[in-house]
Tab-separated table of C-alpha atoms in Angstrom:
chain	number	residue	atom	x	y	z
A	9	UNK	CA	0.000	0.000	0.000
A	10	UNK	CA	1.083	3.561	-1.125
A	11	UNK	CA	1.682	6.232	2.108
A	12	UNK	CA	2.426	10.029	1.817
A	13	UNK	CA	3.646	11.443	4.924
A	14	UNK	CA	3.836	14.971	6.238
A	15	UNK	CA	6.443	15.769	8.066
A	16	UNK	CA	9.805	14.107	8.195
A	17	UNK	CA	11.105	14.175	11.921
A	18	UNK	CA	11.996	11.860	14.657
A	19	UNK	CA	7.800	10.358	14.393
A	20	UNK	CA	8.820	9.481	10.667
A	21	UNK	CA	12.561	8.580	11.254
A	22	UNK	CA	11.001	5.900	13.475
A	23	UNK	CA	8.262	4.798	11.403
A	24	UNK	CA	10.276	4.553	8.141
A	25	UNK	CA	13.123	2.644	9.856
A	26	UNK	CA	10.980	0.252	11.796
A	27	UNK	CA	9.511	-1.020	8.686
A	28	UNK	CA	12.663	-1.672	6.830
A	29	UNK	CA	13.736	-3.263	10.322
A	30	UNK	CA	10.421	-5.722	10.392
A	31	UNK	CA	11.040	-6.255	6.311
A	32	UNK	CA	14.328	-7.539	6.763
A	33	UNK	CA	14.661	-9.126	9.576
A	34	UNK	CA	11.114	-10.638	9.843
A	35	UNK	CA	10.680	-9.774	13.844
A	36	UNK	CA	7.582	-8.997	15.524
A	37	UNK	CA	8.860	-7.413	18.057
A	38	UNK	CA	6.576	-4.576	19.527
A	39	UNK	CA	4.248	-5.153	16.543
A	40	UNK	CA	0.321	-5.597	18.109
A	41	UNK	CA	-1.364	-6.446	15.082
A	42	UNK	CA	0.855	-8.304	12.382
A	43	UNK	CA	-1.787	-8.413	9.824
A	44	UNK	CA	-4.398	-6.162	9.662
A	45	UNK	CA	-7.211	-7.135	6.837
A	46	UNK	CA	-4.319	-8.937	4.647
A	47	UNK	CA	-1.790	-6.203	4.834
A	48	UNK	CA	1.653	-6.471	7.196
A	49	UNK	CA	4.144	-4.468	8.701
A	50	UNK	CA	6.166	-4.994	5.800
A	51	UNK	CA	3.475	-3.810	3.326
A	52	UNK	CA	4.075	-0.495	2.998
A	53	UNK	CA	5.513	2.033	0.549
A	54	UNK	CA	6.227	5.416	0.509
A	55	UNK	CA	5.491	7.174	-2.800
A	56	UNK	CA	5.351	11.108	-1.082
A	57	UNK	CA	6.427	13.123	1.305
A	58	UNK	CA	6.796	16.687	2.503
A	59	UNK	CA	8.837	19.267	4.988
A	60	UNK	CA	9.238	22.253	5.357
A	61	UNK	CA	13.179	22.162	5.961
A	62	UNK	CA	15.218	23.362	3.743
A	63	UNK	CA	17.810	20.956	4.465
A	64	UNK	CA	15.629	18.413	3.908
A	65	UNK	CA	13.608	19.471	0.811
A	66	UNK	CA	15.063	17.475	-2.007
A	67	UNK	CA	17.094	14.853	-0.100
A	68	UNK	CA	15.578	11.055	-0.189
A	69	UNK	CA	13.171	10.117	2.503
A	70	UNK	CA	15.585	8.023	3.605
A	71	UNK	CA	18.352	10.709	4.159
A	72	UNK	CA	16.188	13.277	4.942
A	73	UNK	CA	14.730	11.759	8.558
A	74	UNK	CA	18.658	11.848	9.561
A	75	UNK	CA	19.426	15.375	9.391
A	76	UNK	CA	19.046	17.870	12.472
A	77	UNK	CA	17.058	18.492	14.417
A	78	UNK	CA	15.519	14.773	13.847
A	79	UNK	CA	17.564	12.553	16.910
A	80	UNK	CA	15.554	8.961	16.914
A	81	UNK	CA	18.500	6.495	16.991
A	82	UNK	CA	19.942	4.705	13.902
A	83	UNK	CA	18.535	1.487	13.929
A	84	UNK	CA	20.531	-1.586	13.424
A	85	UNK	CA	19.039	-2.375	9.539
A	86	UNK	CA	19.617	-1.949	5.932
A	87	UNK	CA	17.770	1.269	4.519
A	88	UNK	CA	17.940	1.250	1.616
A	89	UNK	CA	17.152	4.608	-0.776
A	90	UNK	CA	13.188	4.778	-1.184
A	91	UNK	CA	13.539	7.050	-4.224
A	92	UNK	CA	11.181	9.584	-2.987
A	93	UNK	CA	12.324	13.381	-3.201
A	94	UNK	CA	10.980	15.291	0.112
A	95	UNK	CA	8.783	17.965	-1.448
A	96	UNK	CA	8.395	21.944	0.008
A	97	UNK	CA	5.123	21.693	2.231
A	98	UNK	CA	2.360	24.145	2.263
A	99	UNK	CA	3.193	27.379	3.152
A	100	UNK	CA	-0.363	28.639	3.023
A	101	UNK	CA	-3.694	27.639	1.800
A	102	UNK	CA	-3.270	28.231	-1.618
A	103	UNK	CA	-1.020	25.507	-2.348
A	104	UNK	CA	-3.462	22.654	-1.520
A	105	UNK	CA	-3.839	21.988	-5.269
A	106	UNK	CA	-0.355	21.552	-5.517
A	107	UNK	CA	0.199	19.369	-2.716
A	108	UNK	CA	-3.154	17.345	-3.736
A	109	UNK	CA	-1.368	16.941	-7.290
A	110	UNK	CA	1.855	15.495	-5.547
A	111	UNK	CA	-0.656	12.919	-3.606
A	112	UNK	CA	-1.510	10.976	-7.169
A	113	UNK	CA	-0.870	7.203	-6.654
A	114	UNK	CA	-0.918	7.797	-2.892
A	115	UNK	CA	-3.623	5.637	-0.701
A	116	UNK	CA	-3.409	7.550	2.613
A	117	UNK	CA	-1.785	10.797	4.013
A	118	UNK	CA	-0.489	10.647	7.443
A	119	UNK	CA	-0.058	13.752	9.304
A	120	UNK	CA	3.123	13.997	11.114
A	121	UNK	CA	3.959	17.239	11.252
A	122	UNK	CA	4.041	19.471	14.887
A	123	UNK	CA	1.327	19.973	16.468
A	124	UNK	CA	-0.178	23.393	17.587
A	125	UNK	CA	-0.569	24.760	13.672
A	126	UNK	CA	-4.541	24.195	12.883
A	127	UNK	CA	-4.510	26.187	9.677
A	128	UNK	CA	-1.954	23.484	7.848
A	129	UNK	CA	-3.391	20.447	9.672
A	130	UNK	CA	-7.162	21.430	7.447
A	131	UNK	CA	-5.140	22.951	4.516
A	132	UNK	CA	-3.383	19.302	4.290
A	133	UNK	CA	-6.589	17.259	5.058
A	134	UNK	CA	-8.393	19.345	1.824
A	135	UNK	CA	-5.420	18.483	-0.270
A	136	UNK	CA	-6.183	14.735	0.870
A	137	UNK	CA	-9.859	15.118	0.364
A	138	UNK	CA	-9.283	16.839	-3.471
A	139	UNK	CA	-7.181	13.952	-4.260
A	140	UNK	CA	-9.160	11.162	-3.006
A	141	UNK	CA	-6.667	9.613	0.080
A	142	UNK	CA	-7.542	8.871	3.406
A	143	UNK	CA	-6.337	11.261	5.833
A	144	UNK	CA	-4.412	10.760	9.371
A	145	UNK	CA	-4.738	13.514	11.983
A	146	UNK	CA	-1.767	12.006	14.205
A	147	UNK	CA	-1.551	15.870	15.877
A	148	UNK	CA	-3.402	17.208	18.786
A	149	UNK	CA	-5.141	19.685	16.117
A	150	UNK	CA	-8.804	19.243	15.503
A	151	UNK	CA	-9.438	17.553	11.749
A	152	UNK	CA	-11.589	14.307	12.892
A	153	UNK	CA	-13.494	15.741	16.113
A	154	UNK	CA	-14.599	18.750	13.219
A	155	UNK	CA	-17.984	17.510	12.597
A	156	UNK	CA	-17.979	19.497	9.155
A	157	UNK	CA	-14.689	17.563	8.122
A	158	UNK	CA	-15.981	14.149	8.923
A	159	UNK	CA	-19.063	15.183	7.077
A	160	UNK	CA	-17.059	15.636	3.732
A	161	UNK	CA	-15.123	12.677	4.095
A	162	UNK	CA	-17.935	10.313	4.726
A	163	UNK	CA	-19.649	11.739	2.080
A	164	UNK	CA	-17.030	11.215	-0.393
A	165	UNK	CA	-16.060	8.011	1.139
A	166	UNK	CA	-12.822	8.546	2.273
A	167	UNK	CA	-11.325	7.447	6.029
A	168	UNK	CA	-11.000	10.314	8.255
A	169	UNK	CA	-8.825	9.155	11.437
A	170	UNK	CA	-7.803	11.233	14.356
A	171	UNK	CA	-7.191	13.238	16.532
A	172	UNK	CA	-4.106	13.148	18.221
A	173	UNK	CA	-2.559	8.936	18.192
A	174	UNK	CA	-2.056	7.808	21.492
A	175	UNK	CA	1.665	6.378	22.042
A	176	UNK	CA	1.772	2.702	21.824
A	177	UNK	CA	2.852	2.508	25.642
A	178	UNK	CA	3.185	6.473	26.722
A	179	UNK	CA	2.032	8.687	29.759
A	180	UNK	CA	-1.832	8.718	28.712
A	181	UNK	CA	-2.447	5.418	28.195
A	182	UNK	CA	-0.277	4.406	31.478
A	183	UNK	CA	-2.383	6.842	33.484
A	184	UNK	CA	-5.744	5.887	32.213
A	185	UNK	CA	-4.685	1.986	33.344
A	186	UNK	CA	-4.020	3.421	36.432
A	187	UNK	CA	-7.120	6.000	37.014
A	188	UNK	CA	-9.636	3.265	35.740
A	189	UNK	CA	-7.670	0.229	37.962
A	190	UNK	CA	-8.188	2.491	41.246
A	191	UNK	CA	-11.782	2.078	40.016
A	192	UNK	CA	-11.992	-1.034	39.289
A	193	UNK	CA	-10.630	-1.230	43.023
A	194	UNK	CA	-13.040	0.962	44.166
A	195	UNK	CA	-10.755	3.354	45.981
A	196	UNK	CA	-12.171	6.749	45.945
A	197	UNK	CA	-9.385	9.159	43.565
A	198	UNK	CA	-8.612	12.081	45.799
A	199	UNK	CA	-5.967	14.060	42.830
A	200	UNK	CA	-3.420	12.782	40.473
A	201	UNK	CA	-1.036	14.715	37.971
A	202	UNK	CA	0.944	13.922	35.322
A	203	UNK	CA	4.388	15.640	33.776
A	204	UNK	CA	5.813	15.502	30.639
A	205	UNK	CA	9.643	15.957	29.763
A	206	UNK	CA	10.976	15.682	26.023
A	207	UNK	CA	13.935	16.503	23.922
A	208	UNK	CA	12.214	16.047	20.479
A	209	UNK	CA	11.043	19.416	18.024
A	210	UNK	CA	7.802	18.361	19.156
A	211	UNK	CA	8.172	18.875	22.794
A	212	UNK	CA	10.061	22.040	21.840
A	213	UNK	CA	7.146	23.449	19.916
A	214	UNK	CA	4.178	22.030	22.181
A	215	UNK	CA	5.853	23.950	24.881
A	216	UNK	CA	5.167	27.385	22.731
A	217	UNK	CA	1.744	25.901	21.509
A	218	UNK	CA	0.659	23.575	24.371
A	219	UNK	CA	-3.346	24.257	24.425
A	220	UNK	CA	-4.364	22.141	22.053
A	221	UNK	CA	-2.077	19.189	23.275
A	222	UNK	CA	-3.274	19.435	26.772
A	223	UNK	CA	-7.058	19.325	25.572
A	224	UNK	CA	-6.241	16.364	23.919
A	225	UNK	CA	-4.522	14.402	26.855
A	226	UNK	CA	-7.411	15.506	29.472
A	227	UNK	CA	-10.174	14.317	26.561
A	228	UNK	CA	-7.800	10.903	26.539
A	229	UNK	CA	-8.199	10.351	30.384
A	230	UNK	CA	-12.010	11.342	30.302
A	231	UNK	CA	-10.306	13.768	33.535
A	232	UNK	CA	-12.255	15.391	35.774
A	233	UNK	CA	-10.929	18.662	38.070
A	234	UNK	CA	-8.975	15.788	40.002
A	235	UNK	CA	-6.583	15.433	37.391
A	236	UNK	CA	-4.000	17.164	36.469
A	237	UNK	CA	-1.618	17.909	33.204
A	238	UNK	CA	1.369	20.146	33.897
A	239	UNK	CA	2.592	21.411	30.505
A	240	UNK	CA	5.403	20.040	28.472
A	241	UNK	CA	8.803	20.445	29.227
A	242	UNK	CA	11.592	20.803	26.569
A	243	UNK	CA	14.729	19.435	27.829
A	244	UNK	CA	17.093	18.917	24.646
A	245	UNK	CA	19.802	16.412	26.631
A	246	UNK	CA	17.046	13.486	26.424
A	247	UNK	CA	16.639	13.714	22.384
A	248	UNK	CA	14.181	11.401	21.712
A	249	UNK	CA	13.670	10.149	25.058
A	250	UNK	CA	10.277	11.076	27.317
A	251	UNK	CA	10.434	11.048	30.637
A	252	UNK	CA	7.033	11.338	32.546
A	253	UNK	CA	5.933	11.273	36.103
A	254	UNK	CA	2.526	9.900	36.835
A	255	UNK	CA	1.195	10.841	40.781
A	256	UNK	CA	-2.246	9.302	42.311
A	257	UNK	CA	-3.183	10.204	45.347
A	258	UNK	CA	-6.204	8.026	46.665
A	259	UNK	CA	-8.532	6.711	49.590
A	260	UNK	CA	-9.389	2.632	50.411
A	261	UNK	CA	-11.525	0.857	52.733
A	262	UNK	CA	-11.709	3.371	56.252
A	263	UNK	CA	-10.678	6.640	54.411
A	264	UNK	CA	-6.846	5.343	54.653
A	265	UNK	CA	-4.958	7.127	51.990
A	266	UNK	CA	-2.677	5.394	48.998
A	267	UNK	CA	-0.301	7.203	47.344
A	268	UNK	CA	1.600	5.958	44.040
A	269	UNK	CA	4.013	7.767	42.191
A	270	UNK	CA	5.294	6.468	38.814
A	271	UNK	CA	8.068	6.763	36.011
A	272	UNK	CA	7.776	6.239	32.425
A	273	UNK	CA	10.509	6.292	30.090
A	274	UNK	CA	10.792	5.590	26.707
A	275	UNK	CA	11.580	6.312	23.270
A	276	UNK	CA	8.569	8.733	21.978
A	277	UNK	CA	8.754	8.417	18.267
A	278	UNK	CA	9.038	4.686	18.800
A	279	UNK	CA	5.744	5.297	20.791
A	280	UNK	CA	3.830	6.903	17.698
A	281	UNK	CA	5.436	4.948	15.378
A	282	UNK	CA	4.338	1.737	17.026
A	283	UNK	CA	0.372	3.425	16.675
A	284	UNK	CA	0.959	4.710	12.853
A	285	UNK	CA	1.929	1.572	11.723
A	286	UNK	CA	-1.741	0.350	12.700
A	287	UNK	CA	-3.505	3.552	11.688
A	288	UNK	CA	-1.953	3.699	8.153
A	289	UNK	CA	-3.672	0.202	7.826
A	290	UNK	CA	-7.297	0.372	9.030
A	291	UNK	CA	-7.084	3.838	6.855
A	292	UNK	CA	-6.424	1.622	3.535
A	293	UNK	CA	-8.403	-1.277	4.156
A	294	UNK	CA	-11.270	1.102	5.263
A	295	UNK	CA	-10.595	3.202	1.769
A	296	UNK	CA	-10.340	-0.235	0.007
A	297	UNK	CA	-13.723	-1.023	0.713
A	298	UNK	CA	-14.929	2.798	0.279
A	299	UNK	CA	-15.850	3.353	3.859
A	300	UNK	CA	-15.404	6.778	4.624
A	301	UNK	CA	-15.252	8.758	8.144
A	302	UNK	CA	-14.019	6.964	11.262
A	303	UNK	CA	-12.900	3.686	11.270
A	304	UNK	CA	-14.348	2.332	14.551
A	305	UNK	CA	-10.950	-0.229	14.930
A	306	UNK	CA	-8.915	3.209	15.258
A	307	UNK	CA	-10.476	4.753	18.561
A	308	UNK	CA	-8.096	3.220	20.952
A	309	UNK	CA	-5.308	4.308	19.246
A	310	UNK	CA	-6.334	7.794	20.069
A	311	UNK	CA	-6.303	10.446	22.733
A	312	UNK	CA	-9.180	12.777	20.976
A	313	UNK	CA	-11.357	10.799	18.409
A	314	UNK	CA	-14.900	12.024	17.398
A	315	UNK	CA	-17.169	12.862	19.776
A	316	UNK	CA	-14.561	14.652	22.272
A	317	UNK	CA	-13.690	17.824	23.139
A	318	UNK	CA	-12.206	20.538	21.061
């Protein structure tokens, strides 16, 4: 199946390496869902993709997801060229023609770029809607949760998935576990909180745009005003590493209090790249069989699908 991608950083580094690693090598290793409706891990080529870089425009995908500010680790496979120029992205709204003319061939367009810019994240879906591709919101901007986008899409029956991919094992999905298993329990949550450090571009722009991002993690942990999301921290000496720190603070049987205090980290482009590899599929298979809008299959995988908050 044919992907474009937007956005060539650490989220695609990881993405376009881990499938040349799982083609090669044959592991499943961190893969949930080795087939999904026929197609693999391994069944995927890119045939577009864009930046806005200049030191990237023009290079191969598969030099282009090296070059700074992109850190995700070299991974220990063959890679080799994928023959696919990275094109200028939009710069404003009147280039969606263009960029819908570059998508010819292309099945689905996944998202990938920073979040925190909602002007580029509709300009790109249009471009995917003129040229007839299924469309992947993976940022925290609202696309999917637009009732007026998911209108057009269903109408021309075209898959529509987003918003905002939750990380394969990251600091919402760890915290929801933990909020629903105190529950489950039936201890009585008295406040929890959760903090998020990063070294990626992302974390460095979330941290200037963090509004939407922090809607999008309190619509993932259905939160009430007992929980908590401090905003993102940029710290560039952990590169692609996130570090979180998870706090519950809670009552049992008698009132007596529980406390637990938690630390996550791991790779974060791994993280989304581990979702995307999933999402790029139920997207195809869902535009192979002309059923447009939301693929039910996708919700887990994200923090903010339809029906949430904006």
């Amino acid at each position: 199946m044919r992907v474009a991608v937007v956005g060539v950083g650490n989220n695609t580094s990881a993405l376009v390496q881990g499938i040349a690693l799982h083609r090669h090598s044959g592991s499943l290793v961190g893969v949930r869902r080795p087939m999904i409706d026929g197609i693999g891990v391994d069944d995927i080529d890119f045939v577009a993709a864009f930046a806005t870089s200049e030191e990237k425009i023009g290079r191969d995908l598969t030099e282009a997801i090296f070059l700074p500010p992109n850190n995700f680790p070299r991974l220990d496979c063959d890679l080799p060229r994928a023959d696919v120029p990275v094109t200028k992205g939009l710069v404003d709204a009147t280039e969606v023609d263009r960029v819908a003319a570059a998508l010819a061939g292309a099945e689905v367009l996944l998202y990938s770029a920073p979040s925190g810019r909602p002007e580029t994240a509709t300009a790109y879906a249009e471009a995917a809607h003129r040229a007839g591709v299924a469309f992947i919101n993976t940022t925290s901007d609202p696309v999917a949760r637009d009732p007026r986008w998911m209108d057009r899409f269903e109408a021309a029956g075209l898959p529509l998935l987003g918003d905002d991919l939750a990380s394969q094992f990251g600091t919402s999905v760890l915290h929801k576990a933990l909020l629903r298993l105190l529950e489950e329990r039936g201890l009585t949550l008295v406040s929890s909180y959760q903090v998020n450090l990063g070294g990626t571009e992302d974390f460095r722009n979330l941290v200037e745009n963090p509004d939407t991002k922090k809607r999008s993690k309190l619509n993932a942990l259905a939160a009430d005003d007992k929980v908590q999301v401090a905003p993102l921290g940029y710290l560039s000496q952990l590169k692609s590493q996130k570090v979180a720190h998870l706090n519950l603070e809670a009552q049992g049987w008698g009132e007596m209090a529980v406390s637990l205090d938690v630390k996550l980290q791991v790779h974060d482009p791994s993280g989304a790249a581990g979702v995307n590899i999933d999402l790029i599929r139920i997207a195809a298979s869902a535009l192979r069989r002309g059923q447009g809008g939301h693929a039910a299959e996708a919700t887990s995988l994200l923090k903010s699908p339809p029906g949430t908050a904006i």
